[in-house]
CSV table of C-alpha atoms in Angstrom, one decimal:
chain,number,residue,atom,x,y,z
A,1,UNK,CA,89.2,269.9,181.1
A,2,UNK,CA,88.9,265.8,181.0
A,3,UNK,CA,86.6,264.7,178.0
A,4,UNK,CA,83.6,262.8,178.9
A,5,UNK,CA,83.0,259.6,176.9
A,6,UNK,CA,79.5,258.6,175.4
A,7,UNK,CA,78.8,256.1,178.1
A,8,UNK,CA,79.5,259.0,180.7
A,9,UNK,CA,77.0,261.4,179.2
A,10,UNK,CA,74.6,258.8,179.2
A,11,UNK,CA,74.5,258.2,182.9
A,12,UNK,CA,74.7,261.6,183.6
A,13,UNK,CA,71.6,262.1,181.4
A,14,UNK,CA,69.8,259.5,183.7
A,15,UNK,CA,70.5,260.8,186.7
A,16,UNK,CA,69.2,263.9,185.5
A,17,UNK,CA,66.2,262.5,184.2
A,18,UNK,CA,65.5,260.4,187.4
A,19,UNK,CA,66.0,263.9,189.5
A,20,UNK,CA,63.9,265.9,187.2
A,21,UNK,CA,61.2,263.0,187.5
A,22,UNK,CA,61.4,262.8,191.0
A,23,UNK,CA,60.8,266.6,191.6
A,24,UNK,CA,57.9,266.1,189.2
A,25,UNK,CA,56.4,263.3,190.9
A,26,UNK,CA,57.1,265.4,194.3
A,27,UNK,CA,55.5,268.3,192.9
A,28,UNK,CA,52.4,267.0,191.8
A,29,UNK,CA,52.0,264.7,195.0
A,30,UNK,CA,52.6,268.3,196.7
A,31,UNK,CA,50.2,270.2,194.4
A,32,UNK,CA,47.3,267.3,194.3
A,33,UNK,CA,45.9,267.8,198.1
A,34,UNK,CA,46.5,271.4,197.8
A,35,UNK,CA,44.2,271.7,194.5
A,36,UNK,CA,41.7,269.2,195.8
A,37,UNK,CA,41.2,271.1,198.9
A,38,UNK,CA,41.1,274.7,197.1
A,39,UNK,CA,38.5,272.7,194.4
A,40,UNK,CA,36.5,271.5,197.2
A,41,UNK,CA,36.5,274.8,199.0
A,42,UNK,CA,34.9,276.3,195.6
A,43,UNK,CA,32.0,273.9,195.6
A,44,UNK,CA,30.7,274.1,199.4
A,45,UNK,CA,27.7,276.1,200.0
A,46,UNK,CA,28.1,278.8,202.5
A,47,UNK,CA,25.1,280.1,204.0
A,48,UNK,CA,24.3,282.8,207.0
A,49,UNK,CA,23.6,280.3,210.2
A,50,UNK,CA,25.7,281.5,213.2
A,51,UNK,CA,24.4,283.9,215.7
A,52,UNK,CA,27.7,286.0,216.4
A,53,UNK,CA,27.2,285.2,220.3
A,54,UNK,CA,30.4,285.2,222.4
A,55,UNK,CA,32.6,282.3,222.1
A,56,UNK,CA,32.4,279.3,224.6
A,57,UNK,CA,35.3,277.3,225.6
A,58,UNK,CA,36.2,274.4,222.8
A,59,UNK,CA,34.6,274.0,219.3
A,60,UNK,CA,31.2,273.2,219.1
A,61,UNK,CA,29.9,272.3,215.9
A,62,UNK,CA,26.4,271.5,215.1
A,63,UNK,CA,25.4,268.9,212.8
A,64,UNK,CA,22.1,268.8,210.8
A,65,UNK,CA,20.0,266.6,207.9
A,66,UNK,CA,17.7,268.3,206.2
A,67,UNK,CA,14.8,266.6,204.8
A,68,UNK,CA,13.7,268.8,202.1
A,69,UNK,CA,11.8,267.0,199.2
A,70,UNK,CA,13.2,269.0,196.4
A,71,UNK,CA,16.7,267.0,196.6
A,72,UNK,CA,15.1,263.9,195.0
A,73,UNK,CA,16.5,261.4,197.7
A,74,UNK,CA,12.7,261.3,199.0
A,75,UNK,CA,9.7,261.2,197.1
A,76,UNK,CA,7.2,264.1,197.0
A,77,UNK,CA,4.6,263.9,199.9
A,78,UNK,CA,3.4,267.2,200.1
A,79,UNK,CA,5.7,268.4,202.4
A,80,UNK,CA,6.6,272.1,202.0
A,81,UNK,CA,10.0,273.5,202.5
A,82,UNK,CA,12.6,271.5,204.6
A,83,UNK,CA,12.5,270.0,207.9
A,84,UNK,CA,15.3,268.6,210.2
A,85,UNK,CA,15.4,265.0,211.6
A,86,UNK,CA,18.9,264.9,212.7
A,87,UNK,CA,20.3,267.5,215.1
A,88,UNK,CA,23.6,266.8,216.9
A,89,UNK,CA,26.1,268.9,218.9
A,90,UNK,CA,29.7,268.0,218.8
A,91,UNK,CA,31.8,269.0,221.2
A,92,UNK,CA,35.8,269.4,221.3
A,93,UNK,CA,36.3,271.0,224.8
A,94,UNK,CA,39.9,272.7,225.4
A,95,UNK,CA,40.7,269.3,227.2
A,96,UNK,CA,38.9,266.3,227.9
A,97,UNK,CA,36.5,263.8,225.8
A,98,UNK,CA,35.2,265.0,222.6
A,99,UNK,CA,31.2,264.6,223.2
A,100,UNK,CA,28.3,263.8,220.3
A,101,UNK,CA,25.0,264.9,221.6
A,102,UNK,CA,21.9,263.9,219.5
A,103,UNK,CA,19.0,266.5,220.5
A,104,UNK,CA,15.6,264.6,219.7
A,105,UNK,CA,13.6,266.7,216.8
A,106,UNK,CA,10.8,266.9,219.2
A,107,UNK,CA,12.5,268.3,222.1
A,108,UNK,CA,10.4,270.8,223.6
A,109,UNK,CA,11.9,274.2,224.2
A,110,UNK,CA,11.8,277.6,223.8
A,111,UNK,CA,12.0,279.0,220.2
A,112,UNK,CA,13.5,282.6,220.4
A,113,UNK,CA,10.4,284.7,219.2
A,114,UNK,CA,8.2,282.2,218.7
A,115,UNK,CA,7.7,280.5,222.3
A,116,UNK,CA,7.5,277.0,223.5
A,117,UNK,CA,7.7,274.8,220.4
A,118,UNK,CA,9.4,271.6,219.4
A,119,UNK,CA,12.9,272.0,218.2
A,120,UNK,CA,13.0,270.9,214.8
A,121,UNK,CA,10.3,273.9,214.2
A,122,UNK,CA,12.8,276.5,214.8
A,123,UNK,CA,14.1,274.9,211.6
A,124,UNK,CA,11.3,275.0,209.7
A,125,UNK,CA,10.3,278.7,210.7
A,126,UNK,CA,13.9,280.4,210.6
A,127,UNK,CA,16.1,278.0,208.9
A,128,UNK,CA,20.0,277.5,210.1
A,129,UNK,CA,20.1,280.7,211.8
A,130,UNK,CA,17.4,280.2,214.2
A,131,UNK,CA,17.7,276.4,214.9
A,132,UNK,CA,21.4,277.7,215.8
A,133,UNK,CA,20.1,280.4,218.3
A,134,UNK,CA,17.6,277.8,219.8
A,135,UNK,CA,20.4,275.1,220.2
A,136,UNK,CA,22.7,277.8,222.0
A,137,UNK,CA,20.0,278.6,224.1
A,138,UNK,CA,19.2,275.3,225.0
A,139,UNK,CA,23.0,274.3,225.6
A,140,UNK,CA,24.9,277.2,226.6
A,141,UNK,CA,27.4,276.3,223.8
A,142,UNK,CA,27.8,278.8,221.0
A,143,UNK,CA,28.1,277.0,217.8
A,144,UNK,CA,31.3,277.5,216.0
A,145,UNK,CA,30.6,275.9,212.5
A,146,UNK,CA,27.5,274.8,211.2
A,147,UNK,CA,27.0,271.7,208.6
A,148,UNK,CA,23.9,271.0,206.7
A,149,UNK,CA,23.5,267.7,204.8
A,150,UNK,CA,20.3,266.9,202.7
A,151,UNK,CA,19.1,263.4,202.1
A,152,UNK,CA,20.6,262.9,198.9
A,153,UNK,CA,24.1,263.6,199.8
A,154,UNK,CA,24.0,261.0,202.6
A,155,UNK,CA,23.0,258.8,199.7
A,156,UNK,CA,25.6,259.6,197.6
A,157,UNK,CA,28.5,259.5,200.3
A,158,UNK,CA,27.5,255.9,201.2
A,159,UNK,CA,27.6,254.9,197.7
A,160,UNK,CA,31.0,256.9,196.9
A,161,UNK,CA,32.6,254.6,199.5
A,162,UNK,CA,31.4,251.8,198.4
A,163,UNK,CA,28.5,251.1,201.2
A,164,UNK,CA,29.0,250.8,204.6
A,165,UNK,CA,28.1,248.1,207.6
A,166,UNK,CA,25.4,248.9,209.5
A,167,UNK,CA,24.2,246.7,212.3
A,168,UNK,CA,20.5,246.7,214.4
A,169,UNK,CA,18.7,244.0,216.3
A,170,UNK,CA,15.3,245.0,215.0
A,171,UNK,CA,13.2,243.4,212.5
A,172,UNK,CA,11.7,246.1,210.3
A,173,UNK,CA,9.2,246.4,207.3
A,174,UNK,CA,8.6,250.2,207.5
A,175,UNK,CA,6.6,251.5,204.6
A,176,UNK,CA,7.1,255.2,205.5
A,177,UNK,CA,11.0,255.2,205.6
A,178,UNK,CA,11.5,252.3,203.2
A,179,UNK,CA,13.5,250.0,205.7
A,180,UNK,CA,13.7,246.4,205.5
A,181,UNK,CA,15.6,244.4,208.2
A,182,UNK,CA,16.6,241.6,209.6
A,183,UNK,CA,18.8,241.5,213.1
A,184,UNK,CA,22.4,241.5,212.8
A,185,UNK,CA,24.7,243.9,210.4
A,186,UNK,CA,24.6,244.2,206.6
A,187,UNK,CA,26.7,246.1,204.0
A,188,UNK,CA,24.5,248.2,202.2
A,189,UNK,CA,24.5,250.9,199.7
A,190,UNK,CA,22.9,254.7,199.9
A,191,UNK,CA,18.9,254.0,199.3
A,192,UNK,CA,19.3,251.6,202.4
A,193,UNK,CA,21.3,253.8,204.5
A,194,UNK,CA,19.2,256.4,204.2
A,195,UNK,CA,16.4,254.2,205.1
A,196,UNK,CA,18.1,253.0,208.0
A,197,UNK,CA,19.0,256.5,209.4
A,198,UNK,CA,15.2,257.9,208.8
A,199,UNK,CA,12.8,255.3,210.3
A,200,UNK,CA,11.4,255.9,213.5
A,201,UNK,CA,7.7,254.3,213.6
A,202,UNK,CA,9.1,251.0,213.8
A,203,UNK,CA,11.5,251.0,216.5
A,204,UNK,CA,10.1,250.9,220.2
A,205,UNK,CA,12.9,253.4,221.1
A,206,UNK,CA,11.4,256.3,218.8
A,207,UNK,CA,13.5,259.3,218.3
A,208,UNK,CA,16.2,257.8,220.4
A,209,UNK,CA,16.7,254.9,218.5
A,210,UNK,CA,16.9,256.9,215.3
A,211,UNK,CA,19.4,259.1,216.9
A,212,UNK,CA,21.8,256.1,217.6
A,213,UNK,CA,21.2,254.9,214.1
A,214,UNK,CA,22.1,258.3,212.6
A,215,UNK,CA,25.4,258.5,214.7
A,216,UNK,CA,25.7,254.9,213.5
A,217,UNK,CA,25.9,255.7,210.2
A,218,UNK,CA,27.8,259.1,210.1
A,219,UNK,CA,30.4,257.0,212.1
A,220,UNK,CA,30.4,254.0,209.3
A,221,UNK,CA,30.9,257.0,206.6
A,222,UNK,CA,33.9,258.4,208.5
A,223,UNK,CA,35.5,255.4,209.2
A,224,UNK,CA,35.5,254.6,205.3
A,225,UNK,CA,36.6,258.0,204.2
A,226,UNK,CA,39.6,258.0,206.9
A,227,UNK,CA,40.9,254.7,205.3
A,228,UNK,CA,44.8,254.7,204.0
A,229,UNK,CA,43.6,253.3,200.7
A,230,UNK,CA,42.3,256.6,199.9
A,231,UNK,CA,45.3,258.4,199.8
A,232,UNK,CA,46.6,256.5,196.5
A,233,UNK,CA,42.9,256.5,194.8
A,234,UNK,CA,42.4,259.9,193.3
A,235,UNK,CA,39.2,259.3,191.8
A,236,UNK,CA,37.8,258.2,194.6
A,237,UNK,CA,38.9,261.3,196.6
A,238,UNK,CA,37.0,263.4,193.5
A,239,UNK,CA,33.9,260.9,194.0
A,240,UNK,CA,33.8,261.7,197.5
A,241,UNK,CA,34.0,265.6,197.3
A,242,UNK,CA,31.6,265.6,194.3
A,243,UNK,CA,29.1,263.7,196.8
A,244,UNK,CA,30.0,265.0,199.8
A,245,UNK,CA,29.7,268.8,198.7
A,246,UNK,CA,26.7,268.3,196.4
A,247,UNK,CA,24.0,268.3,199.2
A,248,UNK,CA,26.4,270.5,202.0
A,249,UNK,CA,25.8,273.7,203.4
A,250,UNK,CA,28.2,275.1,205.8
A,251,UNK,CA,28.2,278.2,207.7
A,252,UNK,CA,30.0,281.3,206.6
A,253,UNK,CA,34.0,280.9,207.3
A,254,UNK,CA,34.0,277.2,207.6
A,255,UNK,CA,36.1,275.4,205.0
A,256,UNK,CA,37.3,272.0,204.0
A,257,UNK,CA,39.8,272.0,206.8
A,258,UNK,CA,37.2,272.6,209.1
A,259,UNK,CA,35.1,269.8,207.9
A,260,UNK,CA,38.4,267.6,208.1
A,261,UNK,CA,38.6,268.5,211.9
A,262,UNK,CA,35.1,268.2,212.4
A,263,UNK,CA,35.1,264.7,210.9
A,264,UNK,CA,38.3,263.7,213.2
A,265,UNK,CA,36.3,265.0,216.3
A,266,UNK,CA,33.1,262.8,215.3
A,267,UNK,CA,35.5,259.5,215.1
A,268,UNK,CA,37.1,260.7,218.6
A,269,UNK,CA,33.8,261.3,220.0
A,270,UNK,CA,32.5,257.5,218.7
A,271,UNK,CA,35.6,255.7,220.0
A,272,UNK,CA,36.2,254.6,223.4
A,273,UNK,CA,37.4,257.7,224.8
A,274,UNK,CA,34.4,259.7,223.6
A,275,UNK,CA,30.9,260.4,224.7
A,276,UNK,CA,27.6,259.8,222.9
A,277,UNK,CA,24.3,259.7,223.5
A,278,UNK,CA,21.5,262.7,224.3
A,279,UNK,CA,20.7,264.9,226.7
A,280,UNK,CA,19.1,263.6,230.3
A,281,UNK,CA,15.3,263.1,229.4
A,282,UNK,CA,12.8,263.1,231.9
A,283,UNK,CA,9.7,262.3,229.6
A,284,UNK,CA,9.3,260.8,226.2
A,285,UNK,CA,5.7,261.7,225.9
A,286,UNK,CA,5.5,265.1,227.5
A,287,UNK,CA,2.3,266.6,226.3
A,288,UNK,CA,2.2,270.4,227.4
A,289,UNK,CA,-0.6,271.8,225.2
A,290,UNK,CA,-0.1,274.4,223.0
A,291,UNK,CA,-1.3,272.2,220.2
A,292,UNK,CA,2.1,270.3,220.2
A,293,UNK,CA,0.9,266.9,221.1
A,294,UNK,CA,3.8,264.8,222.3
A,295,UNK,CA,7.3,266.3,223.1
A,296,UNK,CA,10.5,265.2,224.7
A,297,UNK,CA,10.9,266.9,227.9
A,298,UNK,CA,14.8,267.3,228.7
A,299,UNK,CA,15.3,266.9,232.5
A,300,UNK,CA,15.2,270.7,233.9
A,301,UNK,CA,17.1,269.6,236.6
A,302,UNK,CA,20.3,267.9,235.2
A,303,UNK,CA,20.5,269.0,231.9
A,304,UNK,CA,22.2,272.5,232.6
A,305,UNK,CA,24.9,270.8,234.7
A,306,UNK,CA,24.8,268.0,231.7
A,307,UNK,CA,25.6,270.7,229.2
A,308,UNK,CA,28.4,272.8,231.4
A,309,UNK,CA,30.2,269.2,231.6
A,310,UNK,CA,30.6,268.8,228.2
A,311,UNK,CA,31.7,272.1,227.6
A,312,UNK,CA,34.5,272.0,230.3
A,313,UNK,CA,35.2,268.7,229.3
A,314,UNK,CA,35.0,267.1,232.9
A,315,UNK,CA,32.1,264.6,231.9
A,316,UNK,CA,33.2,261.1,232.1
A,317,UNK,CA,33.6,259.0,228.9
A,318,UNK,CA,30.8,256.8,227.6
A,319,UNK,CA,27.3,256.3,226.6
A,320,UNK,CA,24.9,259.3,228.2
A,321,UNK,CA,21.3,260.1,228.3
A,322,UNK,CA,18.8,258.0,226.6
A,323,UNK,CA,15.1,257.3,227.3
A,324,UNK,CA,14.2,257.6,231.1
A,325,UNK,CA,13.9,253.9,232.4
A,326,UNK,CA,11.2,254.5,235.3
């Protein structure tokens, strides 16, 4: 067997070190996202939310924003428990465009077991399970995944991504929400972004305008989170997971992968090939009695067909609904 001189041993040793180093780096690259996903799943709060109703075609997500004063993002004002001003149905049909439909919180509905009421009353009375049942009854869609984020979660997410750019043509100085705005696009942090999403009274379009701003905010966060630079920023990834899961509750059976798919579907719905807006509305100031005051009445003639088309993916891409023009 030929002798191996010192130089050859050194070269062999270097090659082995390079190979071992490459293997270690590869294992780290593979282990990091797996470990991150396991850690993120462990931080999720799971709640009973789904109704167990027979499934409908495609995948349907229900996204809500809870304004419980207990998370510290909104000052205590005497409001007890939690309400929701953000109710969005995200539908991914088997084929056809993804659709993101905001349901105004004051939508006039029949709440199972309670009768006629505003939609957000279902959340106040029965939390996520009753809201899910009410939305399913209204839309004809079975909710597959439910996600509820508190106000503090939105603030923290915006700050974790380094702020977002939001746009509005309004001039606003609204003490209730804290929104102070001049027309145009502005880079904002978490506190300003939350005020942007909460403001309603100073908006001529009321709940419709607020729904549009809420969709804009979540779309801006989603765009920031999906940037390639995050792949090489482990610290930012950890900060995002801490922020995103700290005030987040999801339905049992949903995990971080489902949330990732939801984020992709949201981005697709907000893109040029998606559908965004509200159901058809016939009256923004419907007063049915029952001590409900002003409610939003969906068009009883066109709303069922609207949600059927959303379910089947047959509705053309583009904006839908909004306040009636006449």
